[in-house]
mmCIF file of C-alpha atoms in Angstrom:
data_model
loop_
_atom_site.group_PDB
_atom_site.id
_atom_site.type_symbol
_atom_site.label_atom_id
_atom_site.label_comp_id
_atom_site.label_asym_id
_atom_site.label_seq_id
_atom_site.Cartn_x
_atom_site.Cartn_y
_atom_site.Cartn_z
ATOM 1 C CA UNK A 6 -20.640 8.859 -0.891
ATOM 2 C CA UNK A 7 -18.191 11.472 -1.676
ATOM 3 C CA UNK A 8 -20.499 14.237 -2.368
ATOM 4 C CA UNK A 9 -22.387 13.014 1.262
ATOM 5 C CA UNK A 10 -19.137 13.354 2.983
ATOM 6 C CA UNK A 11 -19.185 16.935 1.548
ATOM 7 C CA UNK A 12 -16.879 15.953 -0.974
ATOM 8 C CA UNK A 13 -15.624 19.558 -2.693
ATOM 9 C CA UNK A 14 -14.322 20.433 -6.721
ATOM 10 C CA UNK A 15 -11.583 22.200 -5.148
ATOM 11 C CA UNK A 16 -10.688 18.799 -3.086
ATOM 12 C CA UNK A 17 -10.825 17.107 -6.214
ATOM 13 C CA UNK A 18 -8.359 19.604 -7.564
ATOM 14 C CA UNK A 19 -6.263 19.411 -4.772
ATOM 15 C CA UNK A 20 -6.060 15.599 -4.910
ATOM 16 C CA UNK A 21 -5.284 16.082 -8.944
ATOM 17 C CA UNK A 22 -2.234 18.163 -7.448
ATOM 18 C CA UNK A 23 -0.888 15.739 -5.140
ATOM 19 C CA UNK A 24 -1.288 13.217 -7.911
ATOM 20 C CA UNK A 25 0.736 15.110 -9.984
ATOM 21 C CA UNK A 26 3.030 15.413 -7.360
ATOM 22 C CA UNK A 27 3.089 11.653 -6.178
ATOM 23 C CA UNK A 28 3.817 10.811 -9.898
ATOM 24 C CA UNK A 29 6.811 13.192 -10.039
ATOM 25 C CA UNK A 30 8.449 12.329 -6.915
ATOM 26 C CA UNK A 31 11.952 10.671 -6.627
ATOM 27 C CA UNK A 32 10.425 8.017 -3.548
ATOM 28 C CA UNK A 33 7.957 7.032 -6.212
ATOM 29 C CA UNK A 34 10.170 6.750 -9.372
ATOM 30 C CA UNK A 35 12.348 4.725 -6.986
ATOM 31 C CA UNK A 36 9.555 2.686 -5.488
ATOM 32 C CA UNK A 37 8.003 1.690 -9.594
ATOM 33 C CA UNK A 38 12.407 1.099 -10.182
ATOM 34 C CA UNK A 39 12.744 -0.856 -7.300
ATOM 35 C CA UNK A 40 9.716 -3.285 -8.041
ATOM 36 C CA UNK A 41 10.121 -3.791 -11.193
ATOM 37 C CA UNK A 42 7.588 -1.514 -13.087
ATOM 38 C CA UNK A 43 10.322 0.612 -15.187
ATOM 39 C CA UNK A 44 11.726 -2.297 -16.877
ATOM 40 C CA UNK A 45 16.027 -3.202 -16.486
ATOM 41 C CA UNK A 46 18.433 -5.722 -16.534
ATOM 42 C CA UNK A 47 17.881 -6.415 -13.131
ATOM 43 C CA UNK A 48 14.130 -6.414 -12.672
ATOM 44 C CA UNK A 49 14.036 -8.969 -15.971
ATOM 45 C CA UNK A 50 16.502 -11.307 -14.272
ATOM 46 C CA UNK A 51 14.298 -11.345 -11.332
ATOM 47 C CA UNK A 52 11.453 -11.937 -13.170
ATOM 48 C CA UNK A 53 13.312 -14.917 -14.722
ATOM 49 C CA UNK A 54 14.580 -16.166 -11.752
ATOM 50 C CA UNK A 55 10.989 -16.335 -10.263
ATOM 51 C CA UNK A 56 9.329 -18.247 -13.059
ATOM 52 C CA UNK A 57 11.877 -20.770 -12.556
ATOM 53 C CA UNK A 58 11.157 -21.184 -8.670
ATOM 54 C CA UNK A 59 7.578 -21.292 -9.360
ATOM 55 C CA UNK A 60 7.803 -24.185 -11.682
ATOM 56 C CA UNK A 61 10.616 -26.009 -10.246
ATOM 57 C CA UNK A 62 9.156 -25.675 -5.964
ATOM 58 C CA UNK A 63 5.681 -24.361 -6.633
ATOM 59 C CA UNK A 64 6.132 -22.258 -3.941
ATOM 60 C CA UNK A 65 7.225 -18.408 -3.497
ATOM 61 C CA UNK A 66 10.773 -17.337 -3.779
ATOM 62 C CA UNK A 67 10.028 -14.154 -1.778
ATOM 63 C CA UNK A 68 7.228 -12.048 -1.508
ATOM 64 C CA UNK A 69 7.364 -10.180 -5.041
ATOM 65 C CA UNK A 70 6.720 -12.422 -7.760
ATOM 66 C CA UNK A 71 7.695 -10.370 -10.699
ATOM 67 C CA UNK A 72 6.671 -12.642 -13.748
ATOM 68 C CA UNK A 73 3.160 -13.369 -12.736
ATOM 69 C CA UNK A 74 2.838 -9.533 -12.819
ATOM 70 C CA UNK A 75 5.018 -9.030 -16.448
ATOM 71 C CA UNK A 76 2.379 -11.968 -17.483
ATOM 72 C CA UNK A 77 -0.409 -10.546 -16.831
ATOM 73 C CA UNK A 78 -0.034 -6.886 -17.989
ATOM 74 C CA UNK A 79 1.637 -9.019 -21.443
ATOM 75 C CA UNK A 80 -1.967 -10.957 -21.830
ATOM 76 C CA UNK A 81 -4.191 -7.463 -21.212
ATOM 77 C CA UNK A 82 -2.163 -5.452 -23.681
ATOM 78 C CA UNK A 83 -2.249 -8.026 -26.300
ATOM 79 C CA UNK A 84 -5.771 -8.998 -25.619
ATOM 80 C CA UNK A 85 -7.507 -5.647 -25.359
ATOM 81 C CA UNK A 86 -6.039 -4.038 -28.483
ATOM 82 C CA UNK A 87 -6.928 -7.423 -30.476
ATOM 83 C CA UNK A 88 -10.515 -7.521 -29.124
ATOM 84 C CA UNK A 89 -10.687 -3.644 -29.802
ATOM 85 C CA UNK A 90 -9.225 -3.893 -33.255
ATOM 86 C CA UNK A 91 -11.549 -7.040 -34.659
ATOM 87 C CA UNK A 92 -15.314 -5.838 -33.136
ATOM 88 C CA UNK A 93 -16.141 -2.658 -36.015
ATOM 89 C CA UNK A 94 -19.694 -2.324 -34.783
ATOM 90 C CA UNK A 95 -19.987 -1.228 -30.596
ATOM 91 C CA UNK A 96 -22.563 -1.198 -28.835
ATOM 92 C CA UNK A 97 -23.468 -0.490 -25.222
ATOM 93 C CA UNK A 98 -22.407 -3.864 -24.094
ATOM 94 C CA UNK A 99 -19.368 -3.444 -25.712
ATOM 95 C CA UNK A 100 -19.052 0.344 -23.855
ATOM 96 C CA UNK A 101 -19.338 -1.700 -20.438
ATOM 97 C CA UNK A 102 -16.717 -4.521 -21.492
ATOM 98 C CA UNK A 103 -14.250 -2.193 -22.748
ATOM 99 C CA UNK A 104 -14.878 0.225 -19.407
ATOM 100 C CA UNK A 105 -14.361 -3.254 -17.279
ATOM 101 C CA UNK A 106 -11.104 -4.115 -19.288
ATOM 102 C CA UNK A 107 -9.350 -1.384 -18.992
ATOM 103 C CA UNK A 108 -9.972 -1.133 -15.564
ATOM 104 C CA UNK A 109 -8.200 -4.054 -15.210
ATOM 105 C CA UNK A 110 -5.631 -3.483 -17.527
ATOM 106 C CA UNK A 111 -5.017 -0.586 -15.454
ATOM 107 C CA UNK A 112 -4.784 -3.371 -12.170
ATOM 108 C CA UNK A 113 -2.685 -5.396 -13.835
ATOM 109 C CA UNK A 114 -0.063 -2.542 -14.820
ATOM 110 C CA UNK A 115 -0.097 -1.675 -10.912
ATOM 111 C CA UNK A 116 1.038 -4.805 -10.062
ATOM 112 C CA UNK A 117 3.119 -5.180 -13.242
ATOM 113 C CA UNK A 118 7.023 -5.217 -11.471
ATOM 114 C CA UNK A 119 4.963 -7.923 -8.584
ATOM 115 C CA UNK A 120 2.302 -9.096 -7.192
ATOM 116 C CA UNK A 121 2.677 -8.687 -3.028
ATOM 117 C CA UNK A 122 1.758 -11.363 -0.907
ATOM 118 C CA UNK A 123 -0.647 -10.270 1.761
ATOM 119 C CA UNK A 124 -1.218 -7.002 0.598
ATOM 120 C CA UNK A 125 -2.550 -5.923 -2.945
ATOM 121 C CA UNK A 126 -1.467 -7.998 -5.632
ATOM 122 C CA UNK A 127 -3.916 -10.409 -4.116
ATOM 123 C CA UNK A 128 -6.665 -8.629 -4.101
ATOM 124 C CA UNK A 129 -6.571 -7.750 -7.823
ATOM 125 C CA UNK A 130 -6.066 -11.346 -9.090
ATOM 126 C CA UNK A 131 -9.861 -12.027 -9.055
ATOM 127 C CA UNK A 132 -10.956 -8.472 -10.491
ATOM 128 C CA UNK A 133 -8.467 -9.447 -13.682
ATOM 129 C CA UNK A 134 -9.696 -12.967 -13.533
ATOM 130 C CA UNK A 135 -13.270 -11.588 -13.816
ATOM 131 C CA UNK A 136 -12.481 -8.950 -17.093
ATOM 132 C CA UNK A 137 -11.321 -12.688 -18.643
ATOM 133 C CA UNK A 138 -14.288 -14.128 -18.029
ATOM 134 C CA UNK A 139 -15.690 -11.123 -20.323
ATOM 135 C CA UNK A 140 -13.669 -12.116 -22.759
ATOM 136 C CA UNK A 141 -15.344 -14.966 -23.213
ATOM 137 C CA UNK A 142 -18.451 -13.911 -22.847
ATOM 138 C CA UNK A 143 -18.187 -11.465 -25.703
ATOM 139 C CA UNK A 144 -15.579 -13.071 -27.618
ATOM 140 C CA UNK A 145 -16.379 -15.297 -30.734
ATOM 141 C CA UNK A 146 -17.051 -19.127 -30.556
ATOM 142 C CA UNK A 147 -13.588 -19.431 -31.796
ATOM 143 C CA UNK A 148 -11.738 -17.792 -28.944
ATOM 144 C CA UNK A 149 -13.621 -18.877 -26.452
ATOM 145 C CA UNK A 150 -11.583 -22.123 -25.888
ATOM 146 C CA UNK A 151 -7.921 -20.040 -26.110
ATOM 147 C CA UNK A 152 -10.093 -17.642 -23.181
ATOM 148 C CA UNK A 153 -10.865 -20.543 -21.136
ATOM 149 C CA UNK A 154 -6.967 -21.551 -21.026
ATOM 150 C CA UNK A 155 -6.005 -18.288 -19.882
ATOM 151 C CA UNK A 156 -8.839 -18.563 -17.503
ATOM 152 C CA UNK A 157 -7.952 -22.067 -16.070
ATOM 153 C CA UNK A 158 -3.987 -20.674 -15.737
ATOM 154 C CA UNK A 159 -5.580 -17.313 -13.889
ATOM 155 C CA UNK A 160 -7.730 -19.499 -11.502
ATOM 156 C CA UNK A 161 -4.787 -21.714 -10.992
ATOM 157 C CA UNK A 162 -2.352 -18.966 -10.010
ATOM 158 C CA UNK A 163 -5.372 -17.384 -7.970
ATOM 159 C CA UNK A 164 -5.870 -20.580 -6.323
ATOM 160 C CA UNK A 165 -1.634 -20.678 -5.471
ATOM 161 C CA UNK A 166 -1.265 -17.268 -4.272
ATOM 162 C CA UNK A 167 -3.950 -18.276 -1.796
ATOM 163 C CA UNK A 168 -2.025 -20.815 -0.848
ATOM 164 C CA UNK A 169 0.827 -19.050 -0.086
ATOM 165 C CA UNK A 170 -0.684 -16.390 1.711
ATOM 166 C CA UNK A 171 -1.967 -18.811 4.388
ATOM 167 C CA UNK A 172 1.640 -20.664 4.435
ATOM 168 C CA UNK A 173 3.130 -17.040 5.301
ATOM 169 C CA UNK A 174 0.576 -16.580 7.448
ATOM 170 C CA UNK A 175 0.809 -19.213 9.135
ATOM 171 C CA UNK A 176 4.888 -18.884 9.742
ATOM 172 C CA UNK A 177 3.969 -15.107 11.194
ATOM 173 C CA UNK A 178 4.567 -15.273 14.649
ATOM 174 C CA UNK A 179 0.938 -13.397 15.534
ATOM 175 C CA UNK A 180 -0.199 -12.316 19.269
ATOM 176 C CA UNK A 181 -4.019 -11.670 19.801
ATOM 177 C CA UNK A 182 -4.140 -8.103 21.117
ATOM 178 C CA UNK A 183 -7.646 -7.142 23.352
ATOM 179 C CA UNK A 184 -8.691 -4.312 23.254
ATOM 180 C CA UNK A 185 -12.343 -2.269 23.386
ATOM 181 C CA UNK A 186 -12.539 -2.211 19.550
ATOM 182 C CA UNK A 187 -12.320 -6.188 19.472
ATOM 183 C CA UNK A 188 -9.404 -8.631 18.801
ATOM 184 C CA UNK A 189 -6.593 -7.527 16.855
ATOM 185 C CA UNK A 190 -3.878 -10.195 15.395
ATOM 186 C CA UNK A 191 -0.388 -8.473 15.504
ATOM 187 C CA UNK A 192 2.967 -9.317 14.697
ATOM 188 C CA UNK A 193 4.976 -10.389 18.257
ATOM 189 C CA UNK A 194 7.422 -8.030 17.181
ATOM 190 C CA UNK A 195 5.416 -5.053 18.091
ATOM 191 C CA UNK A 196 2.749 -6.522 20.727
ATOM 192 C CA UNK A 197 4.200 -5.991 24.148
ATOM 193 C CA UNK A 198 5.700 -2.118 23.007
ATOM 194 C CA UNK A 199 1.888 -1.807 21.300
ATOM 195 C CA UNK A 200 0.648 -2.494 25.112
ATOM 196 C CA UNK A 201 2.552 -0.298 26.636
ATOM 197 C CA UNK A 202 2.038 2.429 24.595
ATOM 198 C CA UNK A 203 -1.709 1.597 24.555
ATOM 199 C CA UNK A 204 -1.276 1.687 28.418
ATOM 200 C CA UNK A 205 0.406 4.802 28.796
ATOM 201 C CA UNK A 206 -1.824 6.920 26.386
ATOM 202 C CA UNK A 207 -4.819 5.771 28.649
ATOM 203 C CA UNK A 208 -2.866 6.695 31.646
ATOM 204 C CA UNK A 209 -0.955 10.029 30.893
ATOM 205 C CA UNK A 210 -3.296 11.727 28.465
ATOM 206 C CA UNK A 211 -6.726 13.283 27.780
ATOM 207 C CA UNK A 212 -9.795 12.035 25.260
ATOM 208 C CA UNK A 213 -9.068 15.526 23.767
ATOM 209 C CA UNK A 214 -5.461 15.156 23.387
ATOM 210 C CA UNK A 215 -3.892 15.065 19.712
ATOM 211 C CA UNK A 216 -1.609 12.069 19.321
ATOM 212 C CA UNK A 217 0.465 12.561 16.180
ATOM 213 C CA UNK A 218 2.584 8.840 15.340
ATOM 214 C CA UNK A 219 4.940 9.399 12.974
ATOM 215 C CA UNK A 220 5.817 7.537 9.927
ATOM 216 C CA UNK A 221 2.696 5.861 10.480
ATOM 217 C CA UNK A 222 0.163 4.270 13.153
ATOM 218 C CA UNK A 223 -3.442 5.230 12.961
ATOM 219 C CA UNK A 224 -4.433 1.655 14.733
ATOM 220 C CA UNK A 225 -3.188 3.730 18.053
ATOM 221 C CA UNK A 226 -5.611 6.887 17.527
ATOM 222 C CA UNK A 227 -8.400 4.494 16.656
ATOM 223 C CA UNK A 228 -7.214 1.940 19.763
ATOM 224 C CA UNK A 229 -6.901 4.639 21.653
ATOM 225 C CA UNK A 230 -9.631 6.980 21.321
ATOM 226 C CA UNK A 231 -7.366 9.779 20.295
ATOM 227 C CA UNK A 232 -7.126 11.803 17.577
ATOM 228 C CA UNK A 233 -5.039 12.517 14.745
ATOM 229 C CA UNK A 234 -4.269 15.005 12.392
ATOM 230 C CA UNK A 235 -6.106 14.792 8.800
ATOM 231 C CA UNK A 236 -2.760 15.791 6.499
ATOM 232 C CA UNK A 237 -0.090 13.864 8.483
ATOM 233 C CA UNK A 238 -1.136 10.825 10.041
ATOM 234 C CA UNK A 239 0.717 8.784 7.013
ATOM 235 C CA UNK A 240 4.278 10.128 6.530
ATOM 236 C CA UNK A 241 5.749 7.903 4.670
ATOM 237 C CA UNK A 242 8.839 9.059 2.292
ATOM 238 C CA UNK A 243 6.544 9.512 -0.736
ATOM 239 C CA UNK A 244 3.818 11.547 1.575
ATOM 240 C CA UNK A 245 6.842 13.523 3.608
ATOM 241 C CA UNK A 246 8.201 14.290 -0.553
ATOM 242 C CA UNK A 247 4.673 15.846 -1.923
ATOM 243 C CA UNK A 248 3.935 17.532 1.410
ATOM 244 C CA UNK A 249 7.051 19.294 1.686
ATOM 245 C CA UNK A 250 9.184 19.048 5.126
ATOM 246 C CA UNK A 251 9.133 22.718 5.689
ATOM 247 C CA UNK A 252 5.519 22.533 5.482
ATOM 248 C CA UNK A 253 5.204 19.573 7.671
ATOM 249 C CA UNK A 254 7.466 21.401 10.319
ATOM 250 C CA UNK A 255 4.732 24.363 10.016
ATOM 251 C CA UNK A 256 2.028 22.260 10.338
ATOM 252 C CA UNK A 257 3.073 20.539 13.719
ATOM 253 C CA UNK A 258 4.345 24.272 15.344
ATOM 254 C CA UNK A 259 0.646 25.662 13.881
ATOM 255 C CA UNK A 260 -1.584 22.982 15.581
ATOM 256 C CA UNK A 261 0.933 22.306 18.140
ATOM 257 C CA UNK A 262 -0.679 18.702 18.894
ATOM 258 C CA UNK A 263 -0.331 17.428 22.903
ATOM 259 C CA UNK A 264 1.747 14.581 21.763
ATOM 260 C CA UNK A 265 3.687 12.975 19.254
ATOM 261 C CA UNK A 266 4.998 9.819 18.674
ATOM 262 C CA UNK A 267 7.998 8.738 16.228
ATOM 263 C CA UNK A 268 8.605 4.940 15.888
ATOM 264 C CA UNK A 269 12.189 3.579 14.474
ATOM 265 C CA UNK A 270 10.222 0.881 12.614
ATOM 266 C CA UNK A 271 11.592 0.496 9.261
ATOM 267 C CA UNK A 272 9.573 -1.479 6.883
ATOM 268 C CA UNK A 273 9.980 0.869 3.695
ATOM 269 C CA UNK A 274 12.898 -1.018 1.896
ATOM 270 C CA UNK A 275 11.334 -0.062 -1.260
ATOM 271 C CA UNK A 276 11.793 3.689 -0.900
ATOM 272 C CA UNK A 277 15.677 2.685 -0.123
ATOM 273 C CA UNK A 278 15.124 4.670 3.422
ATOM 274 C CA UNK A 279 16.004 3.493 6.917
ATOM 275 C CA UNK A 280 14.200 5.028 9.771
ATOM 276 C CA UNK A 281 11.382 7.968 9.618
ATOM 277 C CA UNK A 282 13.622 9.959 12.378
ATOM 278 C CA UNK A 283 17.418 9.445 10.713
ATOM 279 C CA UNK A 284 16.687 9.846 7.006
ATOM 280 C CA UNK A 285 13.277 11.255 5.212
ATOM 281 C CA UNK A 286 11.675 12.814 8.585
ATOM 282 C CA UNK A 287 15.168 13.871 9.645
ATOM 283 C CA UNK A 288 14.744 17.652 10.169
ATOM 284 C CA UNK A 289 10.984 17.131 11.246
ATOM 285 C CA UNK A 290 12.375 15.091 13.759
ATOM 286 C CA UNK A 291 14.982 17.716 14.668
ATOM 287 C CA UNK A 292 12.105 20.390 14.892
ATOM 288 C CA UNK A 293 10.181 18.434 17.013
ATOM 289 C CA UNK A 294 13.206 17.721 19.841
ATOM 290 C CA UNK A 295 13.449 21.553 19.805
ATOM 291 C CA UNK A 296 9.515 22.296 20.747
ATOM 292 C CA UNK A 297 8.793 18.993 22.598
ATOM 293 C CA UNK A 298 10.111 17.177 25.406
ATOM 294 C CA UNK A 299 11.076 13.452 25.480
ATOM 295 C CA UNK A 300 8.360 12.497 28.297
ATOM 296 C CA UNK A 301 9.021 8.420 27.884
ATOM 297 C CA UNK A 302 10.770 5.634 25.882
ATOM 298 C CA UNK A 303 8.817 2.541 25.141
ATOM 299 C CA UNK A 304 10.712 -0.332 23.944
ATOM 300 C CA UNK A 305 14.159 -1.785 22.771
ATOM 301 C CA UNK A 306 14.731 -2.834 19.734
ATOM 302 C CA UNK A 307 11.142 -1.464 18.521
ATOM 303 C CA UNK A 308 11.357 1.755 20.064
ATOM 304 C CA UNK A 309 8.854 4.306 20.502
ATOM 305 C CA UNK A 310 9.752 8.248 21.381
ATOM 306 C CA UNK A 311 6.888 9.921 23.271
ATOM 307 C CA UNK A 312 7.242 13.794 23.058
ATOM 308 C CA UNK A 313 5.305 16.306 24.697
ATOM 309 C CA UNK A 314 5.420 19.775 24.279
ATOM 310 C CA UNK A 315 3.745 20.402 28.234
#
């Protein structure tokens, strides 16, 4: 698919790069901190602390769950180097198992400090659950019953986080949004200023205009009909670090996009950063008010800054 979509070595290099640069980065050593990957007093307590609720309520004690994470990144580790160290003769099959296992060892350590409800811890329970199953499959007669337990606990918690998800689901407070594109369920929080600003775009601008929405909000563009830019339509603080601000700044003044829009939404606790405009996007922010004009407000409390630069 890659090589379809024209799919480049020096793209693949220049993804390396950012890798290198994502893994280096202080909003990403803070992020891994923050959740629990880089193990500390505080992460272990919390991991503690959650086993206990889990056992005690069955039900979640916020949306980070750090010891079904520690758990499972414990049972890989052990398992894989045991299974690795006892078969002496591989063969292809044992190639494929081995590829599948540390694929999901390599899950499991994402999700290591928590597993997210409603975003991707979620989603990786069943790929771990299915490198188990391998286990079993390939394992001796003699393991296969301590596999199955492991199996039955992994279906169990599967079976609970879905649970959950549809509890917190269900205490969202979601609006159906209409559009062109189909029904979208959104948070009430942000459907009447989403309106609005869907409203205005269709009112005050062009289907050639460039909309840029800063940290974040590619759902307008594609509700819209307007485009984006390919480098910064996701700036948040990990993005705005490897990019470089100056370079950002450049970018905009370079390309000089019809609009762009900067949210106060703050939803990135686990960078330890408040708003895109007051702390990480500060002096892009600052740049922009100096080449744009404020054209319109949209919203209170969720407020969205619509800058032009006619």
């Amino acid at each position: 698919i890659l090589l379809y979509q024209n799919f480049t070595f020096n793209d693949l290099y220049t993804s390396f790069l950012y890798m290198i640069k994502l893994a280096n980065s202080n909003s990403a050593k803070y992020f891994y901190f923050y959740n629990g990957f880089i193990p500390s007093p505080e992460s272990v307590k919390n991991a503690v602390l959650s086993l206990t609720h889990i056992f005690s309520k069955f039900q979640p004690d916020s949306n980070r769950l750090q010891f079904s994470g520690y758990l499972l990144t414990i049972l890989f580790g052990f398992f894989t180097i045991k299974l690795f160290l006892k078969r002496k003769n591989n063969n292809k099959k044992d190639i494929l198992l081995y590829t599948l296992i540390c694929s999901a060892f390599i899950t499991s350590i994402k999700v290591a400090g928590s597993i997210s409800l409603e975003i991707y811890g979620t989603y990786f329970i069943p790929v771990i659950l299915s490198a188990f199953i391998s286990f079993v499959t390939f394992s001796e007669n003699k393991n296969k019953v301590k596999y199955c337990i492991i199996i039955t606990f992994l279906c169990i918690l599967t079976i609970y986080y879905t649970i959950a998800d549809v509890k917190n689901i269900k205490k969202e407070n979601l609006c159906t949004l209409y559009t062109a594109k189909g029904k979208i369920n959104i948070s009430s929080i942000y459907i009447n200023e989403t309106i609005e600003l869907l409203e205005y775009i269709n009112k005050n601008t062009k289907s050639s205009d460039k909309i840029l929405i800063f940290p974040e909000g590619a759902i307008i563009n594609y509700l819209s009909d307007r485009s984006s830019d390919d480098e910064l339509y996701y700036l948040i603080p990990p993005n705005v670090e490897i990019l470089g601000k100056e370079n950002i700044s450049k970018r905009i003044l370079s390309e000089y996009p019809e609009y762009i829009i900067i949210t106060n939404i703050m939803i990135y606790e686990d960078f330890a950063q408040g708003s895109f405009s007051k702390t990480w996007g500060k002096s892009i922010t600052e740049k922009i008010k100096e080449n744009y004009i404020l054209e319109e407000v949209i919203g209170q409390d969720f407020k969205l800054n619509v800058y032009s630069h006619h």
